[in-house]
Structures are given as structure tokens and as C-alpha cells.
């Protein structure tokens, strides 16, 4: 299996995250991707290659143009306004307030943010752009007949909606890849999200579409970020009704129950009969992860990789979460090697 990876991810090296009422070093850090890359090479998974550059066309297929312009200029505008720290929003257009992007960068941060924990720092835009290129490049290998490919993206993407960032995400790598697959001949694409947190952004982008099925297993949003998205009754809208499947699971879920939910999601994917599958590969379902409450062990990741492989679909894995840094490489690569044996 080929791995696509960009050293540009290191430009995203924020120093602050709002967590537990304090500004702390971010859980989402450059070491995560480097450790996964080291594991990919250690097990001989396959060739590691740099991405091609695609410009903004694939990004603008799923994201609002003004939102993309905001991301591109946000750090520059923040610094120009005289701010000394990293850019974190402090005001949002809440219920019954005007939904209009202000001129002030502080106001625009709140307008385009879905959460306040994620700072924008120097290099954020460049890293996010490179991650999108990683995803599109890896999707191209499926288009050319590969059974599987791994987009080692950083920053992650599945919380990025059409016009919102947050949850460490700026551009939605999995959605950009899924749309690229559609644009290059796939009549139907399924997205399977196995990250602990619900991929509110991916759901938002495809919610009214029947050509892209979204299936997500995640912590019950009554207890887990992003709190306001991911309930079972969210099944799609308009022409996309019935093409969004959420499988929320309670605190302390162990692999037996998680595996049953995955089997249900994979059954729905088989009925959909997609031409390709995109997996939002978050490994923060691990029992030792600092910001989740599931109880999967490292061997469980191999097992569910085999289950995904058993679908027999061309599959693109797009790296998302996983914050137990010592184990993130083992767990992510266990899924990939399990898939190859499945």
C-alpha cells in the first residue's frame, strides 16, 4: 500500500489549545504524523511518496470560497491587527444573532469557527493546503486501480464543514478526496468515519446528497465533542435522506460493542454498493487516548482493518485523530496491515 505524506505538515505547529479551562500544548501536534510515518516504514507497508499539487480547485468543490479566503489570510490579518498570541475566537454568532461575517479578524474567527479550542498559527494554511494535496494524490492511486492507499494527512479534516473550522481541522481532507473520486468516474462513494469524534464537517458537506454515503461510529454527542452533531436521527436531508448513518456509542464502549456497530455500518455500505470507500481513520478510539472514552486495544485495530478489507472495495484511508502519541503509529498501521490481510 502506498503512503502519501508531506513534510509541509510541520508548518502547523501551534503552541496553544484551550483545554480544561487552560491554554495547553495542543494534543494535535507534529509528532503524531512523524510517529505514524516511522511505523509505516518500520513494517515495510510500501512506498512513501510526496503529494502532487492541485491548487484550490479540489478544495472549492466542497468548501465555501469566502471561507477558504478567510483561512488563507487569517494569520496574516491577525498579526496585522497587532495581536501577540495565536488566533483563538472569543465571540460567536449564537442563536438569534446576526449571521454575517464581520470585517474585524476577531469577528471573522468567531463567524467561521465551530469550536474555540483550535488556534490558528503561523503555517496553518500551508499545512492544511498540503494535507488536501495528500488526500487528492492518494485518491488518484485508487482511480488508477490500487486496492488501497493511505493519505497520511495532518492537520486532520473531518470536523471542517463547508464554511467552518475547528476540532483541529481546517480543510476536510476526506471529503475533498471523496469528491475527487466522484469527479474522476466513481458513481457512488462511501465515507466510513471510525474516529472517536463525530465528523460533523463531512456530514455537513454531503448531508443532502445521495451519491456519497456517510457512515460514522463515534462517542455519543450527549457526552462527547462536537456535542451538537452525530445523533442517530440525523439521516440526511432532501435528496440525501437515508444516506447519512450515525452510530453513537456510550462511554466505556469496548471492542465487542464497537465491532457490532462497525458490522452494521459495513452492511449499509455494502447495500449502497459504492465504487470506492474513503475511511476517516481516527485511532483515538484507543483505551489510552487522552481525549476519548472508548476502550479499544491495539490488536482490535488489526481486527477491524480486516473487516474493512473484507468488503473488497478500493479503499482510501485518510488519517484523522489519535492522541496517545506513543501508540498512534502502531494503532494506525495495524488497521492498514489488517486491511491488506482482509
PDB file of N, CA and C in Angstrom, residues 3-91:
ATOM      1  N   UNK A   3       1.813   5.108   0.690  1.00  0.00           N
ATOM      2  CA  UNK A   3       1.509   6.166   1.657  1.00  0.00           C
ATOM      3  C   UNK A   3       1.909   7.495   1.041  1.00  0.00           C
ATOM      4  N   UNK A   4       0.994   8.460   1.078  1.00  0.00           N
ATOM      5  CA  UNK A   4       1.290   9.813   0.613  1.00  0.00           C
ATOM      6  C   UNK A   4       1.443  10.699   1.845  1.00  0.00           C
ATOM      7  N   UNK A   5       2.530  11.474   1.860  1.00  0.00           N
ATOM      8  CA  UNK A   5       2.893  12.239   3.060  1.00  0.00           C
ATOM      9  C   UNK A   5       3.623  13.498   2.647  1.00  0.00           C
ATOM     10  N   UNK A   6       3.350  14.594   3.347  1.00  0.00           N
ATOM     11  CA  UNK A   6       4.025  15.856   3.071  1.00  0.00           C
ATOM     12  C   UNK A   6       4.712  16.383   4.323  1.00  0.00           C
ATOM     13  N   UNK A   7       5.973  16.746   4.181  1.00  0.00           N
ATOM     14  CA  UNK A   7       6.696  17.380   5.295  1.00  0.00           C
ATOM     15  C   UNK A   7       6.131  18.761   5.616  1.00  0.00           C
ATOM     16  N   UNK A   8       5.307  19.300   4.727  1.00  0.00           N
ATOM     17  CA  UNK A   8       4.693  20.604   4.980  1.00  0.00           C
ATOM     18  C   UNK A   8       3.833  20.593   6.244  1.00  0.00           C
ATOM     19  N   UNK A   9       3.412  19.400   6.700  1.00  0.00           N
ATOM     20  CA  UNK A   9       2.569  19.344   7.897  1.00  0.00           C
ATOM     21  C   UNK A   9       3.249  20.004   9.089  1.00  0.00           C
ATOM     22  N   UNK A  10       4.590  19.991   9.099  1.00  0.00           N
ATOM     23  CA  UNK A  10       5.313  20.543  10.245  1.00  0.00           C
ATOM     24  C   UNK A  10       5.136  22.050  10.383  1.00  0.00           C
ATOM     25  N   UNK A  11       4.680  22.709   9.330  1.00  0.00           N
ATOM     26  CA  UNK A  11       4.410  24.142   9.428  1.00  0.00           C
ATOM     27  C   UNK A  11       3.246  24.439  10.357  1.00  0.00           C
ATOM     28  N   UNK A  12       2.395  23.448  10.570  1.00  0.00           N
ATOM     29  CA  UNK A  12       1.310  23.581  11.549  1.00  0.00           C
ATOM     30  C   UNK A  12       1.853  23.098  12.896  1.00  0.00           C
ATOM     31  N   UNK A  13       2.353  24.027  13.699  1.00  0.00           N
ATOM     32  CA  UNK A  13       2.987  23.694  14.977  1.00  0.00           C
ATOM     33  C   UNK A  13       2.508  24.685  16.027  1.00  0.00           C
ATOM     34  N   UNK A  14       1.194  24.678  16.257  1.00  0.00           N
ATOM     35  CA  UNK A  14       0.594  25.594  17.221  1.00  0.00           C
ATOM     36  C   UNK A  14       1.116  25.308  18.629  1.00  0.00           C
ATOM     37  N   UNK A  15       1.113  26.328  19.448  1.00  0.00           N
ATOM     38  CA  UNK A  15       1.610  26.214  20.818  1.00  0.00           C
ATOM     39  C   UNK A  15       0.496  26.219  21.858  1.00  0.00           C
ATOM     40  N   UNK A  16      -0.723  26.576  21.440  1.00  0.00           N
ATOM     41  CA  UNK A  16      -1.804  26.724  22.416  1.00  0.00           C
ATOM     42  C   UNK A  16      -3.072  26.007  21.973  1.00  0.00           C
ATOM     43  N   UNK A  17      -3.731  25.401  22.934  1.00  0.00           N
ATOM     44  CA  UNK A  17      -5.059  24.814  22.784  1.00  0.00           C
ATOM     45  C   UNK A  17      -5.836  25.131  24.054  1.00  0.00           C
ATOM     46  N   UNK A  18      -7.071  25.550  23.897  1.00  0.00           N
ATOM     47  CA  UNK A  18      -7.927  25.790  25.052  1.00  0.00           C
ATOM     48  C   UNK A  18      -8.502  24.452  25.511  1.00  0.00           C
ATOM     49  N   UNK A  19      -8.076  23.986  26.675  1.00  0.00           N
ATOM     50  CA  UNK A  19      -8.453  22.647  27.148  1.00  0.00           C
ATOM     51  C   UNK A  19      -8.587  22.672  28.666  1.00  0.00           C
ATOM     52  N   UNK A  20      -9.766  22.293  29.149  1.00  0.00           N
ATOM     53  CA  UNK A  20      -9.981  22.249  30.588  1.00  0.00           C
ATOM     54  C   UNK A  20      -9.817  23.598  31.271  1.00  0.00           C
ATOM     55  N   UNK A  21     -10.141  24.668  30.545  1.00  0.00           N
ATOM     56  CA  UNK A  21     -10.039  25.996  31.114  1.00  0.00           C
ATOM     57  C   UNK A  21      -8.650  26.590  31.120  1.00  0.00           C
ATOM     58  N   UNK A  22      -7.700  25.916  30.447  1.00  0.00           N
ATOM     59  CA  UNK A  22      -6.328  26.422  30.388  1.00  0.00           C
ATOM     60  C   UNK A  22      -5.841  26.412  28.948  1.00  0.00           C
ATOM     61  N   UNK A  23      -4.833  27.223  28.668  1.00  0.00           N
ATOM     62  CA  UNK A  23      -4.114  27.120  27.407  1.00  0.00           C
ATOM     63  C   UNK A  23      -2.970  26.136  27.592  1.00  0.00           C
ATOM     64  N   UNK A  24      -3.023  25.038  26.842  1.00  0.00           N
ATOM     65  CA  UNK A  24      -2.058  23.950  27.000  1.00  0.00           C
ATOM     66  C   UNK A  24      -1.425  23.645  25.641  1.00  0.00           C
ATOM     67  N   UNK A  25      -0.300  22.937  25.605  1.00  0.00           N
ATOM     68  CA  UNK A  25       0.236  22.473  24.317  1.00  0.00           C
ATOM     69  C   UNK A  25      -0.794  21.576  23.619  1.00  0.00           C
ATOM     70  N   UNK A  26      -1.046  21.770  22.338  1.00  0.00           N
ATOM     71  CA  UNK A  26      -2.107  21.037  21.658  1.00  0.00           C
ATOM     72  C   UNK A  26      -1.885  19.524  21.649  1.00  0.00           C
ATOM     73  N   UNK A  27      -2.995  18.784  21.812  1.00  0.00           N
ATOM     74  CA  UNK A  27      -2.941  17.335  21.627  1.00  0.00           C
ATOM     75  C   UNK A  27      -2.580  16.998  20.178  1.00  0.00           C
ATOM     76  N   UNK A  28      -3.030  17.831  19.251  1.00  0.00           N
ATOM     77  CA  UNK A  28      -2.767  17.615  17.829  1.00  0.00           C
ATOM     78  C   UNK A  28      -1.438  18.309  17.496  1.00  0.00           C
ATOM     79  N   UNK A  29      -0.387  17.503  17.369  1.00  0.00           N
ATOM     80  CA  UNK A  29       0.972  18.032  17.273  1.00  0.00           C
ATOM     81  C   UNK A  29       1.741  17.329  16.151  1.00  0.00           C
ATOM     82  N   UNK A  30       2.853  17.936  15.699  1.00  0.00           N
ATOM     83  CA  UNK A  30       3.606  17.340  14.592  1.00  0.00           C
ATOM     84  C   UNK A  30       4.110  15.925  14.878  1.00  0.00           C
ATOM     85  N   UNK A  31       4.392  15.608  16.125  1.00  0.00           N
ATOM     86  CA  UNK A  31       4.928  14.288  16.454  1.00  0.00           C
ATOM     87  C   UNK A  31       3.989  13.168  16.026  1.00  0.00           C
ATOM     88  N   UNK A  32       2.690  13.429  16.015  1.00  0.00           N
ATOM     89  CA  UNK A  32       1.721  12.392  15.661  1.00  0.00           C
ATOM     90  C   UNK A  32       2.007  11.829  14.268  1.00  0.00           C
ATOM     91  N   UNK A  33       2.125  12.710  13.294  1.00  0.00           N
ATOM     92  CA  UNK A  33       2.343  12.254  11.915  1.00  0.00           C
ATOM     93  C   UNK A  33       3.702  11.605  11.749  1.00  0.00           C
ATOM     94  N   UNK A  34       4.709  12.158  12.412  1.00  0.00           N
ATOM     95  CA  UNK A  34       6.053  11.598  12.271  1.00  0.00           C
ATOM     96  C   UNK A  34       6.112  10.177  12.835  1.00  0.00           C
ATOM     97  N   UNK A  35       5.431   9.941  13.943  1.00  0.00           N
ATOM     98  CA  UNK A  35       5.431   8.608  14.556  1.00  0.00           C
ATOM     99  C   UNK A  35       4.694   7.606  13.667  1.00  0.00           C
ATOM    100  N   UNK A  36       3.594   8.023  13.056  1.00  0.00           N
ATOM    101  CA  UNK A  36       2.901   7.126  12.116  1.00  0.00           C
ATOM    102  C   UNK A  36       3.798   6.814  10.929  1.00  0.00           C
ATOM    103  N   UNK A  37       4.474   7.837  10.407  1.00  0.00           N
ATOM    104  CA  UNK A  37       5.374   7.628   9.269  1.00  0.00           C
ATOM    105  C   UNK A  37       6.484   6.646   9.625  1.00  0.00           C
ATOM    106  N   UNK A  38       7.054   6.791  10.810  1.00  0.00           N
ATOM    107  CA  UNK A  38       8.106   5.862  11.242  1.00  0.00           C
ATOM    108  C   UNK A  38       7.589   4.432  11.284  1.00  0.00           C
ATOM    109  N   UNK A  39       6.361   4.247  11.744  1.00  0.00           N
ATOM    110  CA  UNK A  39       5.785   2.894  11.811  1.00  0.00           C
ATOM    111  C   UNK A  39       5.512   2.335  10.419  1.00  0.00           C
ATOM    112  N   UNK A  40       5.012   3.180   9.528  1.00  0.00           N
ATOM    113  CA  UNK A  40       4.795   2.758   8.129  1.00  0.00           C
ATOM    114  C   UNK A  40       6.091   2.200   7.547  1.00  0.00           C
ATOM    115  N   UNK A  41       7.191   2.898   7.781  1.00  0.00           N
ATOM    116  CA  UNK A  41       8.481   2.458   7.249  1.00  0.00           C
ATOM    117  C   UNK A  41       9.001   1.233   7.986  1.00  0.00           C
ATOM    118  N   UNK A  42       8.774   1.168   9.289  1.00  0.00           N
ATOM    119  CA  UNK A  42       9.301   0.052  10.080  1.00  0.00           C
ATOM    120  C   UNK A  42       8.683  -1.277   9.663  1.00  0.00           C
ATOM    121  N   UNK A  43       7.393  -1.275   9.308  1.00  0.00           N
ATOM    122  CA  UNK A  43       6.734  -2.534   8.935  1.00  0.00           C
ATOM    123  C   UNK A  43       6.834  -2.803   7.434  1.00  0.00           C
ATOM    124  N   UNK A  44       7.424  -1.872   6.667  1.00  0.00           N
ATOM    125  CA  UNK A  44       7.523  -2.062   5.224  1.00  0.00           C
ATOM    126  C   UNK A  44       6.179  -2.064   4.535  1.00  0.00           C
ATOM    127  N   UNK A  45       5.310  -1.132   4.936  1.00  0.00           N
ATOM    128  CA  UNK A  45       3.965  -1.097   4.369  1.00  0.00           C
ATOM    129  C   UNK A  45       3.989  -0.878   2.863  1.00  0.00           C
ATOM    130  N   UNK A  46       4.938  -0.081   2.390  1.00  0.00           N
ATOM    131  CA  UNK A  46       5.038   0.196   0.966  1.00  0.00           C
ATOM    132  C   UNK A  46       5.717   1.527   0.734  1.00  0.00           C
ATOM    133  N   UNK A  47       5.694   1.979  -0.501  1.00  0.00           N
ATOM    134  CA  UNK A  47       6.363   3.220  -0.883  1.00  0.00           C
ATOM    135  C   UNK A  47       5.735   4.412  -0.169  1.00  0.00           C
ATOM    136  N   UNK A  48       6.572   5.350   0.234  1.00  0.00           N
ATOM    137  CA  UNK A  48       6.131   6.636   0.760  1.00  0.00           C
ATOM    138  C   UNK A  48       6.476   7.697  -0.277  1.00  0.00           C
ATOM    139  N   UNK A  49       5.491   8.489  -0.662  1.00  0.00           N
ATOM    140  CA  UNK A  49       5.727   9.481  -1.713  1.00  0.00           C
ATOM    141  C   UNK A  49       5.136  10.828  -1.310  1.00  0.00           C
ATOM    142  N   UNK A  50       5.680  11.897  -1.881  1.00  0.00           N
ATOM    143  CA  UNK A  50       5.176  13.239  -1.663  1.00  0.00           C
ATOM    144  C   UNK A  50       3.968  13.484  -2.560  1.00  0.00           C
ATOM    145  N   UNK A  51       3.094  14.422  -2.175  1.00  0.00           N
ATOM    146  CA  UNK A  51       1.911  14.695  -2.990  1.00  0.00           C
ATOM    147  C   UNK A  51       2.213  15.559  -4.194  1.00  0.00           C
ATOM    148  N   UNK A  52       1.368  15.457  -5.190  1.00  0.00           N
ATOM    149  CA  UNK A  52       1.338  16.448  -6.269  1.00  0.00           C
ATOM    150  C   UNK A  52       0.589  17.679  -5.770  1.00  0.00           C
ATOM    151  N   UNK A  53       0.681  18.762  -6.527  1.00  0.00           N
ATOM    152  CA  UNK A  53      -0.029  19.991  -6.164  1.00  0.00           C
ATOM    153  C   UNK A  53      -1.210  20.187  -7.107  1.00  0.00           C
ATOM    154  N   UNK A  54      -2.364  20.495  -6.528  1.00  0.00           N
ATOM    155  CA  UNK A  54      -3.597  20.573  -7.311  1.00  0.00           C
ATOM    156  C   UNK A  54      -4.244  21.948  -7.274  1.00  0.00           C
ATOM    157  N   UNK A  55      -3.664  22.893  -6.559  1.00  0.00           N
ATOM    158  CA  UNK A  55      -4.307  24.188  -6.437  1.00  0.00           C
ATOM    159  C   UNK A  55      -5.564  24.101  -5.593  1.00  0.00           C
ATOM    160  N   UNK A  56      -6.422  25.093  -5.708  1.00  0.00           N
ATOM    161  CA  UNK A  56      -7.617  25.164  -4.864  1.00  0.00           C
ATOM    162  C   UNK A  56      -8.855  24.536  -5.492  1.00  0.00           C
ATOM    163  N   UNK A  57      -8.788  24.097  -6.738  1.00  0.00           N
ATOM    164  CA  UNK A  57      -9.989  23.566  -7.382  1.00  0.00           C
ATOM    165  C   UNK A  57     -10.624  22.412  -6.603  1.00  0.00           C
ATOM    166  N   UNK A  58      -9.862  21.390  -6.161  1.00  0.00           N
ATOM    167  CA  UNK A  58     -10.499  20.314  -5.400  1.00  0.00           C
ATOM    168  C   UNK A  58     -11.068  20.785  -4.065  1.00  0.00           C
ATOM    169  N   UNK A  59     -10.422  21.759  -3.448  1.00  0.00           N
ATOM    170  CA  UNK A  59     -10.885  22.307  -2.174  1.00  0.00           C
ATOM    171  C   UNK A  59     -12.215  23.023  -2.347  1.00  0.00           C
ATOM    172  N   UNK A  60     -12.322  23.817  -3.399  1.00  0.00           N
ATOM    173  CA  UNK A  60     -13.529  24.612  -3.628  1.00  0.00           C
ATOM    174  C   UNK A  60     -14.707  23.777  -4.107  1.00  0.00           C
ATOM    175  N   UNK A  61     -14.478  22.508  -4.427  1.00  0.00           N
ATOM    176  CA  UNK A  61     -15.592  21.622  -4.751  1.00  0.00           C
ATOM    177  C   UNK A  61     -16.426  21.296  -3.502  1.00  0.00           C
ATOM    178  N   UNK A  62     -15.826  21.421  -2.309  1.00  0.00           N
ATOM    179  CA  UNK A  62     -16.555  21.071  -1.081  1.00  0.00           C
ATOM    180  C   UNK A  62     -16.606  22.210  -0.064  1.00  0.00           C
ATOM    181  N   UNK A  63     -15.773  23.237  -0.212  1.00  0.00           N
ATOM    182  CA  UNK A  63     -15.740  24.339   0.751  1.00  0.00           C
ATOM    183  C   UNK A  63     -16.161  25.650   0.115  1.00  0.00           C
ATOM    184  N   UNK A  64     -16.794  26.506   0.928  1.00  0.00           N
ATOM    185  CA  UNK A  64     -17.211  27.836   0.519  1.00  0.00           C
ATOM    186  C   UNK A  64     -16.001  28.713   0.183  1.00  0.00           C
ATOM    187  N   UNK A  65     -16.084  29.455  -0.912  1.00  0.00           N
ATOM    188  CA  UNK A  65     -14.943  30.239  -1.368  1.00  0.00           C
ATOM    189  C   UNK A  65     -14.530  31.298  -0.353  1.00  0.00           C
ATOM    190  N   UNK A  66     -15.482  31.963   0.272  1.00  0.00           N
ATOM    191  CA  UNK A  66     -15.128  33.002   1.249  1.00  0.00           C
ATOM    192  C   UNK A  66     -14.486  32.399   2.495  1.00  0.00           C
ATOM    193  N   UNK A  67     -14.919  31.222   2.865  1.00  0.00           N
ATOM    194  CA  UNK A  67     -14.286  30.520   3.985  1.00  0.00           C
ATOM    195  C   UNK A  67     -12.832  30.199   3.661  1.00  0.00           C
ATOM    196  N   UNK A  68     -12.580  29.720   2.465  1.00  0.00           N
ATOM    197  CA  UNK A  68     -11.210  29.401   2.058  1.00  0.00           C
ATOM    198  C   UNK A  68     -10.359  30.670   2.041  1.00  0.00           C
ATOM    199  N   UNK A  69     -10.914  31.763   1.548  1.00  0.00           N
ATOM    200  CA  UNK A  69     -10.189  33.039   1.569  1.00  0.00           C
ATOM    201  C   UNK A  69      -9.864  33.458   2.997  1.00  0.00           C
ATOM    202  N   UNK A  70     -10.806  33.242   3.919  1.00  0.00           N
ATOM    203  CA  UNK A  70     -10.555  33.538   5.337  1.00  0.00           C
ATOM    204  C   UNK A  70      -9.384  32.731   5.879  1.00  0.00           C
ATOM    205  N   UNK A  71      -9.391  31.421   5.626  1.00  0.00           N
ATOM    206  CA  UNK A  71      -8.299  30.582   6.122  1.00  0.00           C
ATOM    207  C   UNK A  71      -6.956  31.032   5.568  1.00  0.00           C
ATOM    208  N   UNK A  72      -6.937  31.386   4.303  1.00  0.00           N
ATOM    209  CA  UNK A  72      -5.691  31.771   3.652  1.00  0.00           C
ATOM    210  C   UNK A  72      -5.098  33.043   4.276  1.00  0.00           C
ATOM    211  N   UNK A  73      -5.949  33.951   4.726  1.00  0.00           N
ATOM    212  CA  UNK A  73      -5.467  35.245   5.210  1.00  0.00           C
ATOM    213  C   UNK A  73      -5.536  35.408   6.721  1.00  0.00           C
ATOM    214  N   UNK A  74      -6.113  34.444   7.441  1.00  0.00           N
ATOM    215  CA  UNK A  74      -6.434  34.649   8.854  1.00  0.00           C
ATOM    216  C   UNK A  74      -5.204  34.991   9.697  1.00  0.00           C
ATOM    217  N   UNK A  75      -4.131  34.235   9.549  1.00  0.00           N
ATOM    218  CA  UNK A  75      -2.961  34.502  10.389  1.00  0.00           C
ATOM    219  C   UNK A  75      -2.346  35.857  10.049  1.00  0.00           C
ATOM    220  N   UNK A  76      -2.262  36.136   8.779  1.00  0.00           N
ATOM    221  CA  UNK A  76      -1.696  37.423   8.362  1.00  0.00           C
ATOM    222  C   UNK A  76      -2.536  38.588   8.902  1.00  0.00           C
ATOM    223  N   UNK A  77      -3.856  38.469   8.833  1.00  0.00           N
ATOM    224  CA  UNK A  77      -4.733  39.530   9.320  1.00  0.00           C
ATOM    225  C   UNK A  77      -4.672  39.652  10.841  1.00  0.00           C
ATOM    226  N   UNK A  78      -4.547  38.516  11.511  1.00  0.00           N
ATOM    227  CA  UNK A  78      -4.463  38.511  12.974  1.00  0.00           C
ATOM    228  C   UNK A  78      -3.214  39.255  13.447  1.00  0.00           C
ATOM    229  N   UNK A  79      -2.098  38.966  12.821  1.00  0.00           N
ATOM    230  CA  UNK A  79      -0.842  39.636  13.181  1.00  0.00           C
ATOM    231  C   UNK A  79      -0.913  41.124  12.837  1.00  0.00           C
ATOM    232  N   UNK A  80      -1.465  41.443  11.680  1.00  0.00           N
ATOM    233  CA  UNK A  80      -1.568  42.841  11.257  1.00  0.00           C
ATOM    234  C   UNK A  80      -2.438  43.660  12.208  1.00  0.00           C
ATOM    235  N   UNK A  81      -3.363  43.005  12.886  1.00  0.00           N
ATOM    236  CA  UNK A  81      -4.229  43.704  13.842  1.00  0.00           C
ATOM    237  C   UNK A  81      -3.529  43.965  15.181  1.00  0.00           C
ATOM    238  N   UNK A  82      -2.271  43.526  15.297  1.00  0.00           N
ATOM    239  CA  UNK A  82      -1.491  43.806  16.491  1.00  0.00           C
ATOM    240  C   UNK A  82      -1.573  42.750  17.575  1.00  0.00           C
ATOM    241  N   UNK A  83      -2.143  41.592  17.277  1.00  0.00           N
ATOM    242  CA  UNK A  83      -2.258  40.529  18.283  1.00  0.00           C
ATOM    243  C   UNK A  83      -0.930  39.815  18.469  1.00  0.00           C
ATOM    244  N   UNK A  84      -0.644  39.419  19.701  1.00  0.00           N
ATOM    245  CA  UNK A  84       0.643  38.812  20.021  1.00  0.00           C
ATOM    246  C   UNK A  84       0.561  37.297  20.191  1.00  0.00           C
ATOM    247  N   UNK A  85      -0.584  36.760  20.562  1.00  0.00           N
ATOM    248  CA  UNK A  85      -0.729  35.315  20.719  1.00  0.00           C
ATOM    249  C   UNK A  85      -1.287  34.670  19.472  1.00  0.00           C
ATOM    250  N   UNK A  86      -1.569  33.375  19.556  1.00  0.00           N
ATOM    251  CA  UNK A  86      -2.194  32.674  18.435  1.00  0.00           C
ATOM    252  C   UNK A  86      -3.671  33.036  18.353  1.00  0.00           C
ATOM    253  N   UNK A  87      -4.245  32.850  17.175  1.00  0.00           N
ATOM    254  CA  UNK A  87      -5.603  33.322  16.903  1.00  0.00           C
ATOM    255  C   UNK A  87      -6.628  32.322  17.427  1.00  0.00           C
ATOM    256  N   UNK A  88      -7.392  32.760  18.436  1.00  0.00           N
ATOM    257  CA  UNK A  88      -8.451  31.942  19.025  1.00  0.00           C
ATOM    258  C   UNK A  88      -9.706  32.800  19.104  1.00  0.00           C
ATOM    259  N   UNK A  89     -10.844  32.328  18.605  1.00  0.00           N
ATOM    260  CA  UNK A  89     -12.062  33.144  18.651  1.00  0.00           C
ATOM    261  C   UNK A  89     -12.582  33.305  20.076  1.00  0.00           C
ATOM    262  N   UNK A  90     -13.272  34.418  20.305  1.00  0.00           N
ATOM    263  CA  UNK A  90     -13.863  34.636  21.625  1.00  0.00           C
ATOM    264  C   UNK A  90     -15.304  35.125  21.541  1.00  0.00           C
ATOM    265  N   UNK A  91     -15.891  35.097  20.346  1.00  0.00           N
ATOM    266  CA  UNK A  91     -17.284  35.511  20.187  1.00  0.00           C
ATOM    267  C   UNK A  91     -17.856  34.811  18.965  1.00  0.00           C
TER     268      UNK A  91
END
